[in-house]
Every structure is written in structure tokens, then in C-alpha cells.
mmCIF file of C-alpha atoms in Angstrom:
data_model
loop_
_atom_site.group_PDB
_atom_site.id
_atom_site.type_symbol
_atom_site.label_atom_id
_atom_site.label_comp_id
_atom_site.label_asym_id
_atom_site.label_seq_id
_atom_site.Cartn_x
_atom_site.Cartn_y
_atom_site.Cartn_z
ATOM 1 C CA UNK A 903 -18.749 184.577 107.510
ATOM 2 C CA UNK A 904 -15.357 185.291 109.030
ATOM 3 C CA UNK A 905 -12.855 186.619 106.502
ATOM 4 C CA UNK A 906 -9.797 185.781 108.588
ATOM 5 C CA UNK A 907 -7.301 183.465 106.894
ATOM 6 C CA UNK A 908 -4.504 183.455 109.441
ATOM 7 C CA UNK A 909 -2.246 180.992 107.628
ATOM 8 C CA UNK A 910 -2.483 182.999 104.403
ATOM 9 C CA UNK A 911 -1.994 186.268 106.268
ATOM 10 C CA UNK A 912 1.482 185.056 107.267
ATOM 11 C CA UNK A 913 2.462 184.999 103.575
ATOM 12 C CA UNK A 914 3.640 188.367 102.237
ATOM 13 C CA UNK A 915 2.663 189.530 98.748
ATOM 14 C CA UNK A 916 4.774 187.693 96.184
ATOM 15 C CA UNK A 917 7.429 190.307 95.344
ATOM 16 C CA UNK A 918 8.169 188.745 91.982
ATOM 17 C CA UNK A 919 4.592 189.434 90.877
ATOM 18 C CA UNK A 920 5.208 193.195 90.918
ATOM 19 C CA UNK A 921 7.553 192.963 87.939
ATOM 20 C CA UNK A 922 5.290 190.419 86.203
ATOM 21 C CA UNK A 923 2.360 192.859 86.328
ATOM 22 C CA UNK A 924 4.493 195.701 84.963
ATOM 23 C CA UNK A 925 5.805 193.435 82.196
ATOM 24 C CA UNK A 926 2.287 192.470 81.155
ATOM 25 C CA UNK A 927 1.194 196.090 81.116
ATOM 26 C CA UNK A 928 4.175 197.032 78.938
ATOM 27 C CA UNK A 929 3.406 194.259 76.459
ATOM 28 C CA UNK A 930 -0.226 195.366 76.286
ATOM 29 C CA UNK A 931 1.099 198.778 75.246
ATOM 30 C CA UNK A 932 2.982 197.045 72.428
ATOM 31 C CA UNK A 933 6.469 197.221 73.947
ATOM 32 C CA UNK A 934 8.933 194.447 73.102
ATOM 33 C CA UNK A 935 9.995 193.190 76.525
ATOM 34 C CA UNK A 936 12.937 190.807 76.679
ATOM 35 C CA UNK A 937 12.029 188.481 79.510
ATOM 36 C CA UNK A 938 14.634 187.042 81.884
ATOM 37 C CA UNK A 939 12.153 186.881 84.762
ATOM 38 C CA UNK A 940 10.674 183.467 85.475
ATOM 39 C CA UNK A 941 12.867 180.358 85.242
ATOM 40 C CA UNK A 942 10.503 178.728 82.738
ATOM 41 C CA UNK A 943 12.457 176.692 80.152
ATOM 42 C CA UNK A 944 11.552 177.735 76.607
ATOM 43 C CA UNK A 945 12.796 174.621 74.797
ATOM 44 C CA UNK A 946 10.660 171.733 73.598
ATOM 45 C CA UNK A 947 10.506 168.501 75.567
ATOM 46 C CA UNK A 948 12.645 165.914 73.692
ATOM 47 C CA UNK A 949 10.605 164.082 71.066
ATOM 48 C CA UNK A 950 11.168 160.556 72.418
ATOM 49 C CA UNK A 951 9.551 161.613 75.719
ATOM 50 C CA UNK A 952 6.580 163.237 73.997
ATOM 51 C CA UNK A 953 6.078 160.203 71.745
ATOM 52 C CA UNK A 954 5.979 157.901 74.773
ATOM 53 C CA UNK A 955 3.336 160.102 76.402
ATOM 54 C CA UNK A 956 1.202 160.028 73.257
ATOM 55 C CA UNK A 957 1.484 156.242 73.090
ATOM 56 C CA UNK A 958 0.509 155.899 76.754
ATOM 57 C CA UNK A 959 -2.346 158.372 76.343
ATOM 58 C CA UNK A 960 -3.987 156.166 73.714
ATOM 59 C CA UNK A 961 -4.447 153.290 76.170
ATOM 60 C CA UNK A 962 -7.643 153.576 78.265
ATOM 61 C CA UNK A 963 -6.154 151.704 81.227
ATOM 62 C CA UNK A 964 -3.856 154.694 81.758
ATOM 63 C CA UNK A 965 -6.833 157.034 82.198
ATOM 64 C CA UNK A 966 -7.694 155.730 85.662
ATOM 65 C CA UNK A 967 -6.474 156.990 89.023
ATOM 66 C CA UNK A 968 -2.775 156.405 89.614
ATOM 67 C CA UNK A 969 -1.120 156.084 93.049
ATOM 68 C CA UNK A 970 0.070 158.970 95.199
ATOM 69 C CA UNK A 971 3.539 157.465 95.675
ATOM 70 C CA UNK A 972 4.063 157.184 91.916
ATOM 71 C CA UNK A 973 4.150 154.188 89.601
ATOM 72 C CA UNK A 974 6.519 151.508 90.831
ATOM 73 C CA UNK A 975 8.349 151.427 87.478
ATOM 74 C CA UNK A 976 8.953 155.172 87.694
ATOM 75 C CA UNK A 977 10.332 154.805 91.210
ATOM 76 C CA UNK A 978 12.586 152.020 89.891
ATOM 77 C CA UNK A 979 13.737 154.259 87.050
ATOM 78 C CA UNK A 980 14.556 157.041 89.520
ATOM 79 C CA UNK A 981 16.579 154.717 91.750
ATOM 80 C CA UNK A 982 18.436 153.362 88.684
ATOM 81 C CA UNK A 983 19.190 156.957 87.612
ATOM 82 C CA UNK A 984 20.683 157.679 91.049
ATOM 83 C CA UNK A 985 22.813 154.543 90.784
ATOM 84 C CA UNK A 986 24.127 155.460 87.331
ATOM 85 C CA UNK A 987 24.804 159.113 88.098
ATOM 86 C CA UNK A 988 26.108 159.030 91.663
ATOM 87 C CA UNK A 989 26.454 155.323 92.561
ATOM 88 C CA UNK A 990 23.802 155.799 95.263
ATOM 89 C CA UNK A 991 21.756 152.743 96.254
ATOM 90 C CA UNK A 992 18.083 153.432 97.002
ATOM 91 C CA UNK A 993 15.118 151.209 97.772
ATOM 92 C CA UNK A 994 12.229 151.995 95.413
ATOM 93 C CA UNK A 995 9.658 151.044 98.063
ATOM 94 C CA UNK A 996 10.955 152.801 101.164
ATOM 95 C CA UNK A 997 13.444 155.455 99.980
ATOM 96 C CA UNK A 998 11.798 156.952 96.880
ATOM 97 C CA UNK A 999 8.523 158.779 96.204
ATOM 98 C CA UNK A 1000 7.304 160.522 93.050
ATOM 99 C CA UNK A 1001 5.998 164.076 93.438
ATOM 100 C CA UNK A 1002 4.283 166.670 91.246
ATOM 101 C CA UNK A 1003 7.518 168.540 90.699
ATOM 102 C CA UNK A 1004 10.078 169.350 93.379
ATOM 103 C CA UNK A 1005 8.015 172.307 94.622
ATOM 104 C CA UNK A 1006 4.994 170.210 95.631
ATOM 105 C CA UNK A 1007 7.179 167.492 97.088
ATOM 106 C CA UNK A 1008 9.236 169.879 99.193
ATOM 107 C CA UNK A 1009 6.199 171.827 100.385
ATOM 108 C CA UNK A 1010 4.309 168.744 101.505
ATOM 109 C CA UNK A 1011 7.458 167.226 102.992
ATOM 110 C CA UNK A 1012 7.932 170.260 105.236
ATOM 111 C CA UNK A 1013 4.257 170.126 106.184
ATOM 112 C CA UNK A 1014 4.600 166.469 107.165
ATOM 113 C CA UNK A 1015 7.912 166.938 109.009
ATOM 114 C CA UNK A 1016 7.480 169.890 111.365
ATOM 115 C CA UNK A 1017 4.953 171.053 113.936
ATOM 116 C CA UNK A 1018 3.732 174.535 114.739
ATOM 117 C CA UNK A 1019 6.556 176.604 116.221
ATOM 118 C CA UNK A 1020 9.407 174.289 115.179
ATOM 119 C CA UNK A 1021 12.530 176.195 114.152
ATOM 120 C CA UNK A 1022 13.770 175.685 110.594
ATOM 121 C CA UNK A 1023 17.014 176.973 109.064
ATOM 122 C CA UNK A 1024 17.120 178.092 105.439
ATOM 123 C CA UNK A 1025 19.615 180.096 103.364
ATOM 124 C CA UNK A 1026 18.860 183.659 102.356
ATOM 125 C CA UNK A 1027 18.585 184.293 99.466
ATOM 126 C CA UNK A 1028 16.830 181.091 98.383
ATOM 127 C CA UNK A 1029 13.962 179.907 96.228
ATOM 128 C CA UNK A 1030 10.692 181.142 97.783
ATOM 129 C CA UNK A 1031 9.114 177.728 98.494
ATOM 130 C CA UNK A 1032 12.161 176.776 100.576
ATOM 131 C CA UNK A 1033 11.301 179.602 102.951
ATOM 132 C CA UNK A 1034 7.537 179.867 102.727
ATOM 133 C CA UNK A 1035 6.838 176.155 103.009
ATOM 134 C CA UNK A 1036 7.963 176.689 106.601
ATOM 135 C CA UNK A 1037 5.566 179.601 107.096
ATOM 136 C CA UNK A 1038 2.685 177.634 105.567
ATOM 137 C CA UNK A 1039 3.408 174.720 107.922
ATOM 138 C CA UNK A 1040 3.386 177.045 110.956
ATOM 139 C CA UNK A 1041 7.114 176.799 111.564
ATOM 140 C CA UNK A 1042 9.546 179.440 112.802
ATOM 141 C CA UNK A 1043 11.847 180.359 109.907
ATOM 142 C CA UNK A 1044 15.415 181.496 110.587
ATOM 143 C CA UNK A 1045 17.607 182.743 107.744
ATOM 144 C CA UNK A 1046 21.273 181.860 107.298
ATOM 145 C CA UNK A 1047 23.134 184.299 104.994
ATOM 146 C CA UNK A 1048 24.284 182.833 101.674
ATOM 147 C CA UNK A 1049 26.408 185.713 100.458
ATOM 148 C CA UNK A 1050 29.339 185.710 98.009
ATOM 149 C CA UNK A 1051 32.614 185.935 99.864
ATOM 150 C CA UNK A 1052 31.208 184.395 103.058
ATOM 151 C CA UNK A 1053 31.422 180.757 104.167
ATOM 152 C CA UNK A 1054 27.853 179.494 104.352
ATOM 153 C CA UNK A 1055 28.759 176.570 106.597
ATOM 154 C CA UNK A 1056 30.442 178.903 109.104
ATOM 155 C CA UNK A 1057 27.318 181.086 109.045
ATOM 156 C CA UNK A 1058 25.242 177.966 109.693
ATOM 157 C CA UNK A 1059 27.339 176.930 112.692
ATOM 158 C CA UNK A 1060 27.173 180.460 114.102
ATOM 159 C CA UNK A 1061 23.399 180.588 113.652
ATOM 160 C CA UNK A 1062 22.952 177.303 115.492
ATOM 161 C CA UNK A 1063 24.930 178.530 118.499
ATOM 162 C CA UNK A 1064 22.510 181.415 119.069
ATOM 163 C CA UNK A 1065 19.244 179.483 118.799
ATOM 164 C CA UNK A 1066 17.049 177.955 121.477
ATOM 165 C CA UNK A 1067 15.156 175.719 121.229
ATOM 166 C CA UNK A 1068 17.313 173.964 118.672
ATOM 167 C CA UNK A 1069 16.063 173.824 115.070
ATOM 168 C CA UNK A 1070 14.426 170.671 113.775
ATOM 169 C CA UNK A 1071 15.058 171.042 110.037
ATOM 170 C CA UNK A 1072 17.602 172.471 107.603
ATOM 171 C CA UNK A 1073 16.609 173.223 103.996
ATOM 172 C CA UNK A 1074 19.417 173.730 101.476
ATOM 173 C CA UNK A 1075 19.829 173.708 97.693
ATOM 174 C CA UNK A 1076 23.068 173.472 95.688
ATOM 175 C CA UNK A 1077 23.524 174.425 92.896
ATOM 176 C CA UNK A 1078 21.496 177.271 94.314
ATOM 177 C CA UNK A 1079 18.610 179.253 92.911
ATOM 178 C CA UNK A 1080 18.921 182.244 92.750
ATOM 179 C CA UNK A 1081 22.551 182.711 93.788
ATOM 180 C CA UNK A 1082 24.038 179.957 91.548
ATOM 181 C CA UNK A 1083 26.393 179.011 94.421
ATOM 182 C CA UNK A 1084 27.918 175.545 94.088
ATOM 183 C CA UNK A 1085 29.552 173.180 96.574
ATOM 184 C CA UNK A 1086 31.733 170.077 96.556
ATOM 185 C CA UNK A 1087 31.130 166.719 98.189
ATOM 186 C CA UNK A 1088 33.145 167.812 101.225
ATOM 187 C CA UNK A 1089 30.481 170.402 101.989
ATOM 188 C CA UNK A 1090 27.801 167.721 102.178
ATOM 189 C CA UNK A 1091 30.046 165.601 104.398
ATOM 190 C CA UNK A 1092 30.158 168.499 106.858
ATOM 191 C CA UNK A 1093 26.384 168.931 106.586
ATOM 192 C CA UNK A 1094 25.751 165.263 107.406
ATOM 193 C CA UNK A 1095 28.037 165.426 110.456
ATOM 194 C CA UNK A 1096 26.448 168.714 111.526
ATOM 195 C CA UNK A 1097 22.933 167.281 111.199
ATOM 196 C CA UNK A 1098 23.827 164.160 113.159
ATOM 197 C CA UNK A 1099 25.488 166.162 115.945
ATOM 198 C CA UNK A 1100 22.518 168.537 116.228
ATOM 199 C CA UNK A 1101 19.661 166.069 115.666
ATOM 200 C CA UNK A 1102 18.596 167.935 112.497
ATOM 201 C CA UNK A 1103 16.624 166.680 109.529
ATOM 202 C CA UNK A 1104 17.940 167.866 106.152
ATOM 203 C CA UNK A 1105 16.105 168.539 102.900
ATOM 204 C CA UNK A 1106 18.381 169.157 99.923
ATOM 205 C CA UNK A 1107 16.800 170.448 96.697
ATOM 206 C CA UNK A 1108 19.006 169.299 93.809
ATOM 207 C CA UNK A 1109 16.944 170.660 90.917
ATOM 208 C CA UNK A 1110 19.925 171.879 88.870
ATOM 209 C CA UNK A 1111 22.268 168.905 89.232
ATOM 210 C CA UNK A 1112 22.553 168.389 85.472
ATOM 211 C CA UNK A 1113 22.866 172.046 84.433
ATOM 212 C CA UNK A 1114 26.585 172.475 85.100
ATOM 213 C CA UNK A 1115 29.349 174.131 83.088
ATOM 214 C CA UNK A 1116 33.111 174.452 82.638
ATOM 215 C CA UNK A 1117 33.893 170.981 83.987
ATOM 216 C CA UNK A 1118 31.998 171.354 87.264
ATOM 217 C CA UNK A 1119 29.902 168.359 88.314
ATOM 218 C CA UNK A 1120 27.317 168.744 91.057
ATOM 219 C CA UNK A 1121 27.478 166.159 93.834
ATOM 220 C CA UNK A 1122 24.466 164.582 95.508
ATOM 221 C CA UNK A 1123 23.810 164.970 99.213
ATOM 222 C CA UNK A 1124 22.984 161.237 99.236
ATOM 223 C CA UNK A 1125 26.503 160.314 98.130
ATOM 224 C CA UNK A 1126 27.728 160.884 101.672
ATOM 225 C CA UNK A 1127 27.723 157.787 103.907
ATOM 226 C CA UNK A 1128 25.057 158.317 106.531
ATOM 227 C CA UNK A 1129 23.151 160.960 104.545
ATOM 228 C CA UNK A 1130 20.036 158.787 104.444
ATOM 229 C CA UNK A 1131 20.103 158.666 108.238
ATOM 230 C CA UNK A 1132 19.504 162.414 108.461
ATOM 231 C CA UNK A 1133 17.746 163.603 105.335
ATOM 232 C CA UNK A 1134 16.412 163.456 101.816
ATOM 233 C CA UNK A 1135 17.045 164.976 98.415
ATOM 234 C CA UNK A 1136 14.489 166.439 96.002
ATOM 235 C CA UNK A 1137 14.886 166.315 92.240
ATOM 236 C CA UNK A 1138 12.809 167.440 89.271
ATOM 237 C CA UNK A 1139 12.724 166.615 85.576
ATOM 238 C CA UNK A 1140 11.633 170.183 84.760
ATOM 239 C CA UNK A 1141 15.012 171.663 83.896
ATOM 240 C CA UNK A 1142 16.997 168.562 82.961
ATOM 241 C CA UNK A 1143 14.569 167.406 80.259
ATOM 242 C CA UNK A 1144 12.701 170.636 79.412
ATOM 243 C CA UNK A 1145 9.599 169.302 81.190
ATOM 244 C CA UNK A 1146 8.477 172.184 83.447
ATOM 245 C CA UNK A 1147 4.766 171.932 82.667
ATOM 246 C CA UNK A 1148 4.710 168.157 83.114
ATOM 247 C CA UNK A 1149 5.294 168.591 86.882
ATOM 248 C CA UNK A 1150 7.400 165.516 87.617
ATOM 249 C CA UNK A 1151 9.855 165.178 90.476
ATOM 250 C CA UNK A 1152 10.809 162.820 93.262
ATOM 251 C CA UNK A 1153 12.131 162.778 96.798
ATOM 252 C CA UNK A 1154 14.732 160.190 97.842
ATOM 253 C CA UNK A 1155 16.482 159.212 101.046
ATOM 254 C CA UNK A 1156 15.479 158.820 104.681
ATOM 255 C CA UNK A 1157 12.731 156.158 104.958
ATOM 256 C CA UNK A 1158 10.947 157.850 107.860
ATOM 257 C CA UNK A 1159 10.684 161.173 106.008
ATOM 258 C CA UNK A 1160 9.573 159.380 102.834
ATOM 259 C CA UNK A 1161 6.912 157.470 104.816
ATOM 260 C CA UNK A 1162 5.616 160.715 106.360
ATOM 261 C CA UNK A 1163 5.367 162.383 102.960
ATOM 262 C CA UNK A 1164 3.697 159.291 101.502
ATOM 263 C CA UNK A 1165 1.048 159.270 104.214
ATOM 264 C CA UNK A 1166 0.296 162.970 103.779
ATOM 265 C CA UNK A 1167 0.080 162.682 99.995
ATOM 266 C CA UNK A 1168 -2.311 159.754 100.286
ATOM 267 C CA UNK A 1169 -4.844 162.264 101.650
ATOM 268 C CA UNK A 1170 -4.126 164.969 99.073
ATOM 269 C CA UNK A 1171 -3.793 163.248 95.701
ATOM 270 C CA UNK A 1172 -3.896 160.062 93.632
ATOM 271 C CA UNK A 1173 -0.635 160.841 91.887
ATOM 272 C CA UNK A 1174 -0.068 162.482 88.535
ATOM 273 C CA UNK A 1175 -1.687 161.323 85.285
ATOM 274 C CA UNK A 1176 -0.249 157.909 84.356
ATOM 275 C CA UNK A 1177 0.836 158.816 80.780
ATOM 276 C CA UNK A 1178 3.009 161.581 82.238
ATOM 277 C CA UNK A 1179 4.644 159.087 84.585
ATOM 278 C CA UNK A 1180 5.203 156.606 81.768
ATOM 279 C CA UNK A 1181 6.841 159.321 79.658
ATOM 280 C CA UNK A 1182 9.020 160.208 82.653
ATOM 281 C CA UNK A 1183 10.284 156.635 82.789
ATOM 282 C CA UNK A 1184 11.358 157.111 79.172
ATOM 283 C CA UNK A 1185 13.100 160.368 80.123
ATOM 284 C CA UNK A 1186 15.164 158.693 82.851
ATOM 285 C CA UNK A 1187 15.865 155.421 81.030
ATOM 286 C CA UNK A 1188 16.057 156.668 77.439
ATOM 287 C CA UNK A 1189 18.753 158.524 75.453
ATOM 288 C CA UNK A 1190 20.541 161.171 77.497
ATOM 289 C CA UNK A 1191 22.204 163.161 74.723
ATOM 290 C CA UNK A 1192 19.294 165.615 74.977
ATOM 291 C CA UNK A 1193 20.512 166.585 78.454
ATOM 292 C CA UNK A 1194 23.893 167.644 77.096
ATOM 293 C CA UNK A 1195 22.186 169.618 74.334
ATOM 294 C CA UNK A 1196 19.980 171.463 76.831
ATOM 295 C CA UNK A 1197 22.961 172.210 79.048
ATOM 296 C CA UNK A 1198 24.953 173.532 76.094
ATOM 297 C CA UNK A 1199 22.091 175.858 75.170
ATOM 298 C CA UNK A 1200 22.189 177.389 78.640
ATOM 299 C CA UNK A 1201 25.981 177.669 78.554
ATOM 300 C CA UNK A 1202 25.870 179.662 75.315
ATOM 301 C CA UNK A 1203 23.182 181.952 76.703
ATOM 302 C CA UNK A 1204 25.145 182.392 79.924
ATOM 303 C CA UNK A 1205 28.252 183.391 77.984
ATOM 304 C CA UNK A 1206 26.354 185.814 75.764
ATOM 305 C CA UNK A 1207 24.817 187.536 78.794
ATOM 306 C CA UNK A 1208 27.818 187.613 81.143
ATOM 307 C CA UNK A 1209 30.312 188.646 78.457
ATOM 308 C CA UNK A 1210 27.912 191.267 77.151
ATOM 309 C CA UNK A 1211 27.249 192.780 80.572
ATOM 310 C CA UNK A 1212 30.947 192.769 81.456
ATOM 311 C CA UNK A 1213 31.747 194.466 78.159
ATOM 312 C CA UNK A 1214 29.411 197.387 78.981
ATOM 313 C CA UNK A 1215 30.860 197.783 82.481
ATOM 314 C CA UNK A 1216 28.539 195.600 84.590
ATOM 315 C CA UNK A 1217 30.874 192.984 86.034
ATOM 316 C CA UNK A 1218 28.929 189.722 86.329
ATOM 317 C CA UNK A 1219 30.883 186.480 86.891
ATOM 318 C CA UNK A 1220 29.588 183.492 84.875
ATOM 319 C CA UNK A 1221 27.987 180.828 87.094
ATOM 320 C CA UNK A 1222 29.203 177.229 87.136
ATOM 321 C CA UNK A 1223 25.665 175.842 87.235
ATOM 322 C CA UNK A 1224 21.888 176.476 86.987
ATOM 323 C CA UNK A 1225 19.919 178.335 84.308
ATOM 324 C CA UNK A 1226 20.335 181.674 86.078
ATOM 325 C CA UNK A 1227 22.755 184.569 86.431
ATOM 326 C CA UNK A 1228 22.861 186.343 89.818
ATOM 327 C CA UNK A 1229 24.036 189.884 89.224
ATOM 328 C CA UNK A 1230 24.929 192.449 91.851
ATOM 329 C CA UNK A 1231 23.256 195.750 91.036
ATOM 330 C CA UNK A 1232 25.760 198.338 89.699
ATOM 331 C CA UNK A 1233 27.003 200.490 92.544
ATOM 332 C CA UNK A 1234 25.442 203.712 91.299
ATOM 333 C CA UNK A 1235 21.965 202.101 91.449
ATOM 334 C CA UNK A 1236 22.368 199.893 94.509
ATOM 335 C CA UNK A 1237 20.736 202.238 97.016
ATOM 336 C CA UNK A 1238 17.420 202.068 95.176
ATOM 337 C CA UNK A 1239 17.055 198.360 95.978
ATOM 338 C CA UNK A 1240 16.322 195.438 93.711
ATOM 339 C CA UNK A 1241 12.605 196.028 93.189
ATOM 340 C CA UNK A 1242 12.983 199.620 92.013
ATOM 341 C CA UNK A 1243 16.037 198.715 89.937
ATOM 342 C CA UNK A 1244 14.065 195.909 88.271
ATOM 343 C CA UNK A 1245 11.304 198.400 87.461
ATOM 344 C CA UNK A 1246 13.922 200.759 86.022
ATOM 345 C CA UNK A 1247 15.310 198.014 83.790
ATOM 346 C CA UNK A 1248 11.817 197.214 82.556
ATOM 347 C CA UNK A 1249 10.899 200.803 81.711
ATOM 348 C CA UNK A 1250 14.268 202.067 80.457
ATOM 349 C CA UNK A 1251 15.847 198.962 78.888
ATOM 350 C CA UNK A 1252 12.717 196.876 78.145
ATOM 351 C CA UNK A 1253 14.342 194.003 80.044
ATOM 352 C CA UNK A 1254 12.512 191.995 82.719
ATOM 353 C CA UNK A 1255 14.485 190.428 85.595
ATOM 354 C CA UNK A 1256 13.578 189.154 89.048
ATOM 355 C CA UNK A 1257 14.372 191.443 92.013
ATOM 356 C CA UNK A 1258 16.649 189.800 94.550
ATOM 357 C CA UNK A 1259 14.419 190.918 97.418
ATOM 358 C CA UNK A 1260 11.911 188.289 96.299
ATOM 359 C CA UNK A 1261 14.323 185.570 97.414
ATOM 360 C CA UNK A 1262 14.928 186.758 100.958
ATOM 361 C CA UNK A 1263 16.304 189.659 102.989
ATOM 362 C CA UNK A 1264 19.909 189.117 101.885
ATOM 363 C CA UNK A 1265 19.087 189.385 98.172
ATOM 364 C CA UNK A 1266 18.202 193.055 97.816
ATOM 365 C CA UNK A 1267 21.553 194.064 96.264
ATOM 366 C CA UNK A 1268 21.005 191.662 93.344
ATOM 367 C CA UNK A 1269 18.759 190.804 90.425
ATOM 368 C CA UNK A 1270 18.328 187.402 88.828
ATOM 369 C CA UNK A 1271 18.417 186.751 85.092
ATOM 370 C CA UNK A 1272 16.792 183.496 83.920
ATOM 371 C CA UNK A 1273 18.471 182.224 80.748
ATOM 372 C CA UNK A 1274 15.240 181.783 78.809
ATOM 373 C CA UNK A 1275 15.953 184.107 75.870
ATOM 374 C CA UNK A 1276 18.066 183.063 72.891
ATOM 375 C CA UNK A 1277 21.488 184.546 72.186
ATOM 376 C CA UNK A 1278 20.191 187.102 69.676
ATOM 377 C CA UNK A 1279 17.592 188.413 72.126
ATOM 378 C CA UNK A 1280 20.195 188.375 74.896
ATOM 379 C CA UNK A 1281 22.535 190.594 72.882
ATOM 380 C CA UNK A 1282 19.581 192.890 72.166
ATOM 381 C CA UNK A 1283 18.949 193.084 75.922
ATOM 382 C CA UNK A 1284 22.565 194.015 76.587
ATOM 383 C CA UNK A 1285 22.266 196.923 74.154
ATOM 384 C CA UNK A 1286 19.185 198.183 75.987
ATOM 385 C CA UNK A 1287 20.911 197.858 79.361
ATOM 386 C CA UNK A 1288 23.932 199.735 78.016
ATOM 387 C CA UNK A 1289 21.715 202.697 77.129
ATOM 388 C CA UNK A 1290 20.064 202.567 80.525
ATOM 389 C CA UNK A 1291 23.453 202.626 82.255
ATOM 390 C CA UNK A 1292 24.402 205.687 80.239
ATOM 391 C CA UNK A 1293 26.810 203.929 77.928
#
């Protein structure tokens, strides 16, 4: 039997796993590791959502196959949510599809949208699936720097001028993981014009739209007139409603891209378990005070971490959105790179973070903290980091 797996061979080892393995080894030795690594929400799913799932689970008719596009009532709930939040009109039949989280939806959307060798633009640093969905689909990935102090849109325009053949797809995500960069509606207006002028499809991942702080409100790409002509937006309930393990998301926008994704998914799956979809309808249509509570939890953790690090001499500006903090490595350690610095933090401070190199070639001067530890544990982490820094 041939052992060649050429598509898999194009995927590098997952850099983030290196720190995960070291963290597990340290815990097996009995060390108390404070974990800011994976962006895995630690809070409970709100009780009214869980109760709806339990109710739906008790009904045998919900145990059958579902539909790959998602229950119609869930698609209606998602379109109603878009209307309430951003005043965006969407057709539940042609402009909305339910996915098993944003990650699955985005990955399959890229697979259905590009052909082998097609050029795709993506920020660097960015969430790994944004980049490697392109590699999996056989595309030609080109990075556009997303670096503090630089204008990403100017970098995008410059990148386009140097490319031939012209790219087919642009993948973006704001508020951004891992960099926490945010944009205003004017940015998306420029993106829509840019996509139209260059015959580009756009995928915008809006996973952190609700996790915003200090008065900032994240816009939707679909708010821009003409956005549905050029692209789609992905969303997930994972962070907004503390539902990461439920794997519920949706993709909205351009009917042709939605139809392509729908056709591909019809071969891959029968949709998620119906009780999960029914509970998700309750999440979108039910009380929303839980969203504010979740957001406030992250704000307090953000403040505890950023103020603590700044106090010990590691200047880290507080982000306006997401559940992450993107911290430039202190200058005296920067030459060692993010992977070795992350290992140092784990062994010397008992603090686990994600190395920036795992998010693309422009991330190696940074590490990412996920705000998944409570304020007490966060302050404990700061004390360990202070000792490591020689304070």
C-alpha cells in the first residue's frame, strides 16, 4: 500500500501542539499550570439553552437524521438575529446555511469555492483554519501582513498589485484572532469596493462580534450595500453563548456561495443533531442578558491580565474585542522567537500561552493569551511571569 498522502503532507505540524504536549507533561508531573493556551470558553452554557436541549432530546422524532443546511426554524432565527443586531435582511432559504461551527463552515466553503492553484489572500497572523483551509483545498495561499502600526488595507492593495494571476478569494476576520485588531464599517466599505473592482470573493469570519469592550461595537461585513454581491460572513455561537462543544455556526450572504456550500455539505453530512439545533434557536431568540454577562467576564479578565502585566513592566495594551490578548514578547526575549519563549513561560512561570508563530509568519514576535482563567488565577500567573522576567 502506498503511504503517500500528498494533501496531508502540505500541512505542517500544528505548532500550537508543541506547547500543549509540554503542558500535559508538566501536569502529569504534578505542576500547577495556569492555562491561557486554547480559546476554549470555561463558562457554563446558559441554563435556558441547556433546558431546551434536554426537552428536545426527550422527543424521539428529534433523534432522526436532520438536514445538512440546518433546520428551517434555526435559519429563520439566524436571519432574525442579523436583522435585530445589524438591520441586515437575509433570505433564510438562499442566503443562510447552518454549519457545525464556523470552522467547519469556513473550511468546506473554501473547498467548494476554489480550484487547485487558485490564489487566495489571507492576513498573517490569522486563525489557522483561515490559512490552511486554502492548503487543504489545493489553493495557493498568499499572506497579507496584519501588523500593529501598519494599514492592513494598504498592505492588501499593495499585495494585489504584485500578483498574477489575480487572486480569487480573500479571507478576513475582524475582530481578529489572534491579533484582536478591530475595524469600523468604513473598512468593510473599502473591502466591498475592492472585491468588486478585482472580481474577488470575500469570506469574513465574525466569530467575536459580541465580545467587545469599552464602547466599541463590531460591524458586520453584510451591513455594507453590495456586500452580498461579493461575499459571505461566518458566525458561531461558541463564544457568544458559551457553546463551544455544541458546534453551532452559520454562513450568511452571497446566494451562489451559499448554494455551493450547501451542495458540498449534502455529500458530507446530514446536519447536526436536531436537539442541538433546537437549543440554538432558543439561544438566538431567547433572553440575551447572558451575552452581556459573558462579555463582562472577559472584560474583567482582560483588565486583570493587561494591568498586571503592565505593572510588572510588560506593556500590553488592552484589546477592544475578542477573548484574547495579543502580547509582543518583551524585547530582551524577542530573539528567541515565540515558540521558545512560550516554552520558557511554561517551565519558568508555569503559564501556558500560544506561540504567535502558530498563526502565521508575521506572528513570531508575539504570544497569545486566551482569557479562560479567572481573575484570581490570572493574578497568580502575573506573579509567576514577574519572577520569570527577573522582577
